[in-house]
Amino acid sequence: MDFTFTEEQRAAVEAARAVFSGVTPDRVPSPALTPGAVAEDIDRGLWGELAASDLLGLTLSEEYGGAGLDPVALCLVLRESAKVLARVPLLESCAVAMTVERYGERGLAAELLPRAVRGELILTAGANGRTGHDPAELAVTVRPEGTKSGPVRPESEGTSPVRPEGAETGPVRPEGGLKEGAGPSGWVVDGVQSAVPWAQVADLIAVPARTGDGRSVLALVDPARAGVTLADQVSTSGERLAEVRLDGVRIEARELIDAAGAWDRLRALLTTGTCALALGLGERVLAMTAEYTGKREQFGFPVATFQAVAVQAADRYIDLRAMEVTLWQAAWRISTDAGGPLPATGDIAVAKIWASDGVRRIVQTAQHLHGGFGADTDYPLHRFHAWAKQIELSLGPAAAHEEALGDLLATHPLA
């Protein structure tokens, strides 16, 4: 495989490094010393710099002021952001914007995306469902305005069943979303999404939902709209999340993206981007460990020269390389829509397995090799440990991904 990056992708990395060079992880209070969220808002200064450097529109077409690059480029930038624990909704906003461009109604895209590129509009997504253990789209229902709410019928009873996990995505309709006059003038959304990142400062939340006939759709919900309630939650890393409750929230027809594959695409982008964050964080932590063990001496020698230390560091380096190669494989599949013996969800599952387990092993080894110094709240390692735990929780346990991969192999036997 050739994982050589294009000139445009390398240029995006250089631009990201220039922006993130002035960011330090201790811009906000330590999560270990803060009972609630470490801050009420995102890093607005950094958000403005990302917009000024054209990194918020990296993956959008030039029609909307973007650079027209692919998800691989976004993952490269996300990797750099994780090295400094950048407190911005770069992943969520870009992933939702890409989904709107590909599947949304043209007029809506023209209205929203240029503002997102300029940093004037913050987008986020609810992808955890009610508990984080069940599919997110099952936690919310959407119905045409004027109809009564009721239980969602099983997929087998619906007239347009949800595309099975791993099946190929059908063609996107040229207009995206609902055609004018082809459906109800409005929709009503009910349900809950927990642990929604940056919801309190977002202008729109992309909420996966299920229709009465069993289809998975995306509803774009303004958190300031009547019927929306936000309850503060705090992540393991100390960042502010929200439980988003939707009680009879009305949205316009064009704010419902019902094109086949829209939610699957958004979920794939969010998951792959989270794996990129895990990779960047792991790389930074291993570099910190190498620097510390190279300077820390015992018995007159740097501890890095001790065999036990070198072996542990080498194992974590292997973890990083596995995280990297599986990430780029997954990002390449969703960037190119390339076929393969397994659907792209198989490659994403493999990337999730390595990212979830790998980032945990890396920070645990780093804490061990740093000794008591790693727990010092004046030293940044404990912040990376907290972020790594949050990433691991976001991705879910590796065993669950292994089970999903096994199901895919059972339904797509390899020759």
Coordinates of C-alpha atoms in Angstrom, one line a residue:
M1 CA 0.0 0.0 0.0
D2 CA 1.1 3.5 -0.8
F3 CA 0.3 5.9 2.1
T4 CA 2.2 8.8 0.5
F5 CA 0.3 12.0 1.1
T6 CA -0.4 14.5 -1.7
E7 CA 1.2 17.9 -1.8
E8 CA -2.1 19.5 -0.8
Q9 CA -2.5 17.2 2.2
R10 CA 1.1 18.0 3.3
A11 CA 0.3 21.7 2.9
A12 CA -2.7 21.3 5.2
V13 CA -0.5 19.6 7.9
E14 CA 2.0 22.5 7.7
A15 CA -0.8 25.1 8.0
A16 CA -2.2 23.2 11.0
R17 CA 1.2 23.0 12.7
A18 CA 1.6 26.7 12.3
V19 CA -1.8 27.4 13.9
F20 CA -1.3 24.8 16.7
S21 CA 2.2 25.9 17.5
G22 CA 1.0 28.6 19.9
V23 CA -1.4 26.3 21.8
T24 CA -0.5 24.8 25.1
P25 CA -2.5 22.1 26.9
D26 CA -2.7 24.1 30.1
R27 CA -4.7 27.0 28.7
V28 CA -7.5 26.0 31.0
P29 CA -7.6 24.6 34.6
S30 CA -6.6 21.0 35.1
P31 CA -9.5 18.6 35.0
A32 CA -8.0 16.9 38.0
L33 CA -8.4 20.1 40.1
T34 CA -11.8 21.3 38.6
P35 CA -15.0 19.9 40.0
G36 CA -17.0 20.8 36.9
A37 CA -16.1 21.7 33.3
V38 CA -12.7 23.3 32.8
A39 CA -14.2 26.1 30.7
E40 CA -17.6 27.3 29.6
D41 CA -16.7 27.9 26.0
I42 CA -14.4 26.6 23.3
D43 CA -11.0 28.2 22.5
R44 CA -12.5 31.1 20.5
G45 CA -9.1 32.5 19.6
L46 CA -7.9 29.2 18.2
W47 CA -11.2 28.8 16.3
G48 CA -10.7 32.1 14.7
E49 CA -7.1 31.2 13.7
L50 CA -8.4 28.0 12.1
A51 CA -10.9 29.9 10.1
A52 CA -8.4 32.5 9.0
S53 CA -6.1 29.7 7.9
D54 CA -8.9 28.1 5.8
L55 CA -8.7 24.9 7.8
L56 CA -12.4 24.9 8.8
G57 CA -13.3 24.5 5.1
L58 CA -10.6 22.1 4.3
T59 CA -12.9 19.3 3.1
L60 CA -15.6 21.4 1.5
S61 CA -15.8 22.3 -2.2
E62 CA -14.6 25.6 -3.5
E63 CA -18.2 26.5 -4.3
Y64 CA -18.7 27.1 -0.5
G65 CA -15.2 28.6 0.1
G66 CA -13.5 25.4 1.0
A67 CA -10.3 23.7 -0.3
G68 CA -11.9 20.6 -1.7
L69 CA -9.7 18.1 0.1
D70 CA -10.8 14.7 1.5
P71 CA -11.3 13.1 4.9
V72 CA -7.6 12.0 4.9
A73 CA -6.6 15.6 5.0
L74 CA -9.0 16.2 7.8
C75 CA -7.5 13.3 9.8
L76 CA -4.1 14.7 9.3
V77 CA -5.1 18.0 10.8
L78 CA -7.0 16.3 13.6
R79 CA -3.8 14.4 14.5
E80 CA -2.0 17.7 14.9
S81 CA -4.8 19.2 17.0
A82 CA -4.7 16.3 19.4
K83 CA -1.0 16.8 20.1
V84 CA -1.8 20.1 21.8
L85 CA -5.3 19.1 23.2
A86 CA -7.0 21.7 21.0
R87 CA -10.3 22.6 22.6
V88 CA -12.3 23.2 19.4
P89 CA -15.1 21.3 17.6
L90 CA -13.0 20.8 14.5
L91 CA -14.0 17.2 14.0
E92 CA -17.7 17.6 14.7
S93 CA -18.2 20.8 12.7
C94 CA -16.2 19.5 9.6
A95 CA -18.0 16.1 9.7
V96 CA -21.4 17.6 9.8
A97 CA -20.6 20.2 7.1
M98 CA -19.3 17.4 4.8
T99 CA -22.5 15.5 5.3
V100 CA -24.7 18.5 4.6
E101 CA -22.8 19.2 1.4
R102 CA -23.1 15.6 0.2
Y103 CA -26.6 14.8 1.2
G104 CA -28.4 18.0 2.2
E105 CA -30.7 20.3 0.2
R106 CA -28.7 22.6 -2.0
G107 CA -30.2 25.8 -0.7
L108 CA -29.5 24.8 2.9
A109 CA -25.9 24.0 2.0
A110 CA -25.5 27.4 0.3
E111 CA -26.8 29.1 3.4
L112 CA -24.9 27.2 6.1
L113 CA -21.5 26.1 4.6
P114 CA -19.9 29.4 3.8
R115 CA -20.6 30.5 7.3
A116 CA -19.1 27.3 8.7
V117 CA -16.0 27.9 6.6
R118 CA -15.6 31.4 8.1
G119 CA -16.1 30.1 11.6
E120 CA -19.3 32.0 12.1
L121 CA -21.4 28.8 12.5
I122 CA -20.5 25.9 14.8
L123 CA -21.9 22.5 14.0
T124 CA -21.9 19.4 16.2
A125 CA -23.5 16.0 16.3
G126 CA -25.3 13.7 18.7
A127 CA -23.9 10.3 18.1
N128 CA -24.1 8.5 21.5
G129 CA -27.9 7.9 21.8
R130 CA -29.5 7.8 25.2
T131 CA -26.9 5.7 27.0
G132 CA -23.9 5.4 24.6
H133 CA -24.5 1.6 24.2
D134 CA -27.4 1.5 21.8
P135 CA -27.5 2.9 18.2
A136 CA -27.9 6.6 18.3
E137 CA -30.7 6.8 15.8
L138 CA -32.9 4.6 18.0
A139 CA -33.0 7.3 20.7
V140 CA -34.8 9.8 18.6
T141 CA -38.0 9.7 16.5
V142 CA -39.1 12.0 13.8
R143 CA -42.6 12.3 12.4
P144 CA -44.4 14.6 9.9
E145 CA -45.9 17.6 11.5
G146 CA -49.5 17.1 12.3
T147 CA -49.3 13.4 13.0
K148 CA -49.3 11.7 16.4
S149 CA -46.2 10.2 17.9
G150 CA -46.1 6.5 18.3
P151 CA -43.7 3.6 18.5
V152 CA -41.3 3.1 15.6
R153 CA -42.2 0.1 13.6
P154 CA -39.6 -2.6 13.2
E155 CA -37.6 -2.5 10.0
S156 CA -39.4 -5.5 8.6
E157 CA -42.7 -3.6 8.8
G158 CA -41.5 -0.4 7.2
T159 CA -42.0 0.4 3.6
S160 CA -38.5 1.6 3.2
P161 CA -36.2 -0.4 5.6
V162 CA -32.9 1.0 6.8
R163 CA -29.9 -0.1 4.8
P164 CA -28.2 -3.0 6.7
E165 CA -24.9 -2.2 8.4
G166 CA -22.0 -2.6 5.9
A167 CA -24.2 -2.5 2.8
E168 CA -23.2 -0.3 -0.1
T169 CA -24.6 3.2 -0.1
G170 CA -27.0 4.0 -2.8
P171 CA -26.6 7.0 -5.1
V172 CA -27.1 10.3 -3.6
R173 CA -30.0 12.3 -5.0
P174 CA -28.8 15.3 -7.0
E175 CA -30.8 17.7 -4.8
G176 CA -30.2 15.9 -1.5
G177 CA -32.8 15.7 1.2
L178 CA -36.4 16.2 0.5
K179 CA -37.5 17.6 -2.8
E180 CA -39.7 20.7 -2.6
G181 CA -43.3 19.7 -2.5
A182 CA -42.5 16.0 -2.1
G183 CA -43.2 15.8 1.6
P184 CA -44.5 17.5 4.7
S185 CA -43.7 21.1 5.3
G186 CA -42.2 20.3 8.7
W187 CA -41.2 17.5 11.0
V188 CA -41.4 17.0 14.8
V189 CA -38.5 15.5 16.6
D190 CA -38.6 13.7 20.0
G191 CA -36.0 11.9 22.0
V192 CA -32.6 12.2 23.8
Q193 CA -29.0 12.3 22.8
S194 CA -26.4 12.2 25.6
A195 CA -22.9 13.5 25.7
V196 CA -23.2 15.8 22.8
P197 CA -19.9 17.8 22.5
W198 CA -20.0 21.5 22.4
A199 CA -23.8 21.6 22.3
Q200 CA -24.1 24.7 24.5
V201 CA -22.1 26.8 22.0
A202 CA -23.3 25.1 18.8
D203 CA -25.6 26.7 16.3
L204 CA -26.9 23.5 14.9
I205 CA -26.9 19.9 16.2
A206 CA -27.1 17.0 13.7
V207 CA -29.3 14.4 15.4
P208 CA -29.7 10.9 14.0
A209 CA -33.3 9.8 14.2
R210 CA -35.7 7.1 13.1
T211 CA -38.9 7.7 11.0
G212 CA -42.1 5.8 11.5
D213 CA -41.3 3.5 8.5
G214 CA -37.9 2.6 10.0
R215 CA -35.6 4.8 8.0
S216 CA -32.5 6.5 9.6
V217 CA -32.4 10.2 8.9
L218 CA -30.5 13.3 10.2
A219 CA -32.3 16.2 11.8
L220 CA -30.5 19.6 12.0
V221 CA -31.7 21.1 15.2
D222 CA -31.1 24.6 16.5
P223 CA -30.5 24.2 20.3
A224 CA -32.3 27.5 20.9
R225 CA -35.5 26.2 19.4
A226 CA -38.6 25.6 21.5
G227 CA -38.7 22.1 23.0
V228 CA -34.9 21.7 23.2
T229 CA -33.4 21.3 26.7
L230 CA -29.7 21.1 27.4
A231 CA -28.5 19.5 30.6
D232 CA -24.8 20.0 31.4
Q233 CA -22.6 17.0 31.4
V234 CA -18.8 16.8 31.9
S235 CA -16.4 14.6 30.0
T236 CA -13.5 12.6 31.6
S237 CA -11.2 15.2 30.0
G238 CA -13.1 18.0 31.8
E239 CA -14.8 19.3 28.7
R240 CA -18.4 20.5 28.7
L241 CA -20.9 18.1 27.1
A242 CA -24.7 18.1 27.1
E243 CA -27.7 15.8 27.3
V244 CA -30.0 17.1 24.6
R245 CA -33.7 16.5 25.2
L246 CA -36.0 17.0 22.3
D247 CA -39.7 17.4 23.2
G248 CA -41.9 18.0 20.1
V249 CA -39.2 20.1 18.4
R250 CA -40.3 21.4 15.0
I251 CA -37.9 21.6 12.1
E252 CA -38.4 22.6 8.5
A253 CA -38.5 20.0 5.8
R254 CA -35.2 21.1 4.4
E255 CA -33.6 20.6 7.9
L256 CA -34.3 16.9 7.6
I257 CA -31.7 15.0 5.6
D258 CA -33.3 11.7 4.6
A259 CA -31.0 10.7 1.7
A260 CA -29.9 7.1 2.1
G261 CA -26.5 6.7 3.8
A262 CA -26.3 10.2 5.3
W263 CA -26.2 9.0 8.9
D264 CA -23.8 6.2 8.1
R265 CA -21.5 8.6 6.4
L266 CA -21.5 11.0 9.3
R267 CA -20.9 8.2 11.8
A268 CA -18.0 7.0 9.7
L269 CA -16.4 10.4 9.6
L270 CA -16.8 11.0 13.3
T271 CA -15.4 7.6 14.2
T272 CA -12.4 7.8 11.8
G273 CA -11.7 11.3 13.0
T274 CA -11.7 10.1 16.6
C275 CA -9.1 7.5 15.7
A276 CA -7.0 10.3 14.2
L277 CA -7.3 12.2 17.5
A278 CA -6.1 9.0 19.3
L279 CA -3.1 8.7 17.0
G280 CA -2.0 12.3 17.5
L281 CA -2.4 12.1 21.2
G282 CA -0.5 8.8 21.4
E283 CA 2.4 10.3 19.3
R284 CA 2.7 13.3 21.6
V285 CA 2.6 11.2 24.8
L286 CA 5.3 8.8 23.5
A287 CA 7.5 11.7 22.5
M288 CA 7.1 13.1 26.0
T289 CA 8.0 9.7 27.4
A290 CA 11.1 9.5 25.2
E291 CA 12.2 12.9 26.3
Y292 CA 11.7 12.3 30.0
T293 CA 13.4 8.8 30.1
G294 CA 16.3 10.2 28.1
K295 CA 17.0 12.8 30.8
R296 CA 15.9 10.9 34.0
E297 CA 18.9 9.1 35.5
Q298 CA 19.2 6.2 37.9
F299 CA 22.5 4.6 39.0
G300 CA 24.2 7.2 36.8
F301 CA 22.5 6.2 33.5
P302 CA 19.4 7.5 31.7
V303 CA 16.5 5.2 32.4
A304 CA 15.9 5.0 28.6
T305 CA 19.0 2.8 28.4
F306 CA 17.5 0.2 30.7
Q307 CA 16.2 -2.9 28.8
A308 CA 12.8 -3.0 30.6
V309 CA 12.1 0.6 29.8
A310 CA 13.2 0.2 26.1
V311 CA 11.1 -2.8 25.6
Q312 CA 7.9 -1.1 27.0
A313 CA 8.6 2.0 24.8
A314 CA 9.1 -0.3 21.8
D315 CA 5.8 -2.0 22.4
R316 CA 4.0 1.3 22.5
Y317 CA 5.8 2.4 19.3
I318 CA 4.4 -0.8 17.6
D319 CA 0.9 0.2 18.9
L320 CA 1.3 3.6 17.3
R321 CA 2.3 2.2 13.9
A322 CA -0.7 -0.2 14.0
M323 CA -3.0 2.7 14.9
E324 CA -1.5 4.7 12.0
V325 CA -1.8 2.2 9.2
T326 CA -5.3 1.1 10.2
L327 CA -6.4 4.8 10.4
W328 CA -5.2 5.6 6.9
Q329 CA -6.8 2.5 5.5
A330 CA -10.1 3.5 7.0
A331 CA -9.8 7.1 6.0
W332 CA -8.8 6.1 2.4
R333 CA -11.8 3.9 2.1
I334 CA -14.3 6.6 3.1
S335 CA -12.4 9.2 1.0
T336 CA -12.5 7.2 -2.2
D337 CA -15.6 5.0 -1.7
A338 CA -13.3 2.2 -2.9
G339 CA -14.5 -1.3 -2.8
G340 CA -13.0 -4.3 -1.1
P341 CA -13.6 -7.7 0.3
L342 CA -15.3 -6.1 3.2
P343 CA -17.4 -2.9 3.4
A344 CA -15.6 0.2 4.7
T345 CA -17.2 -0.5 8.1
G346 CA -14.8 -3.4 8.4
D347 CA -11.7 -1.1 8.0
I348 CA -13.3 1.4 10.4
A349 CA -13.8 -1.4 13.0
V350 CA -10.2 -2.4 12.8
A351 CA -9.0 1.2 13.2
K352 CA -11.3 1.5 16.2
I353 CA -9.9 -1.7 17.8
W354 CA -6.3 -0.4 17.6
A355 CA -7.2 3.2 18.5
S356 CA -9.2 2.2 21.6
D357 CA -6.8 -0.3 23.0
G358 CA -3.6 1.5 21.7
V359 CA -4.2 4.9 23.2
R360 CA -5.0 3.3 26.6
R361 CA -1.8 1.3 26.6
I362 CA 0.3 4.2 25.5
V363 CA -0.8 6.6 28.3
Q364 CA -0.6 3.8 30.9
T365 CA 3.0 3.0 29.9
A366 CA 3.8 6.7 29.9
Q367 CA 2.5 7.1 33.4
H368 CA 4.5 4.1 34.6
L369 CA 7.7 5.3 33.0
H370 CA 7.3 8.8 34.3
G371 CA 6.8 7.5 37.9
G372 CA 5.2 9.9 40.3
F373 CA 6.1 12.8 38.0
G374 CA 3.4 11.7 35.6
A375 CA 0.7 12.4 38.2
D376 CA 2.0 15.9 39.0
T377 CA -0.7 18.4 38.0
D378 CA 1.9 20.9 37.1
Y379 CA 3.1 18.6 34.3
P380 CA 0.8 18.1 31.3
L381 CA 0.9 14.3 31.1
H382 CA -2.2 13.8 33.4
R383 CA -4.2 16.0 30.9
F384 CA -3.3 13.7 28.0
H385 CA -4.2 10.7 30.2
A386 CA -7.7 12.2 30.8
W387 CA -8.2 13.0 27.1
A388 CA -7.0 9.5 26.2
K389 CA -9.6 8.0 28.5
Q390 CA -12.3 10.1 27.0
I391 CA -11.3 9.1 23.5
E392 CA -11.3 5.4 24.6
L393 CA -14.8 5.8 26.0
S394 CA -16.0 7.6 22.9
L395 CA -14.7 4.7 20.7
G396 CA -16.1 2.0 22.9
P397 CA -14.4 -1.2 24.0
A398 CA -12.3 -3.1 21.5
A399 CA -14.2 -6.3 22.2
A400 CA -17.4 -4.7 20.8
H401 CA -15.6 -3.7 17.6
E402 CA -14.1 -7.2 17.3
E403 CA -17.6 -8.6 17.6
A404 CA -18.8 -6.3 14.8
L405 CA -15.9 -7.2 12.7
G406 CA -16.7 -10.9 13.2
D407 CA -20.3 -10.3 12.1
L408 CA -19.0 -8.7 8.9
L409 CA -16.7 -11.5 8.2
A410 CA -19.5 -14.0 8.7
T411 CA -21.7 -12.2 6.2
H412 CA -18.8 -11.4 3.8
P413 CA -16.6 -14.5 3.7
L414 CA -13.2 -13.9 2.3
A415 CA -12.1 -16.1 -0.6

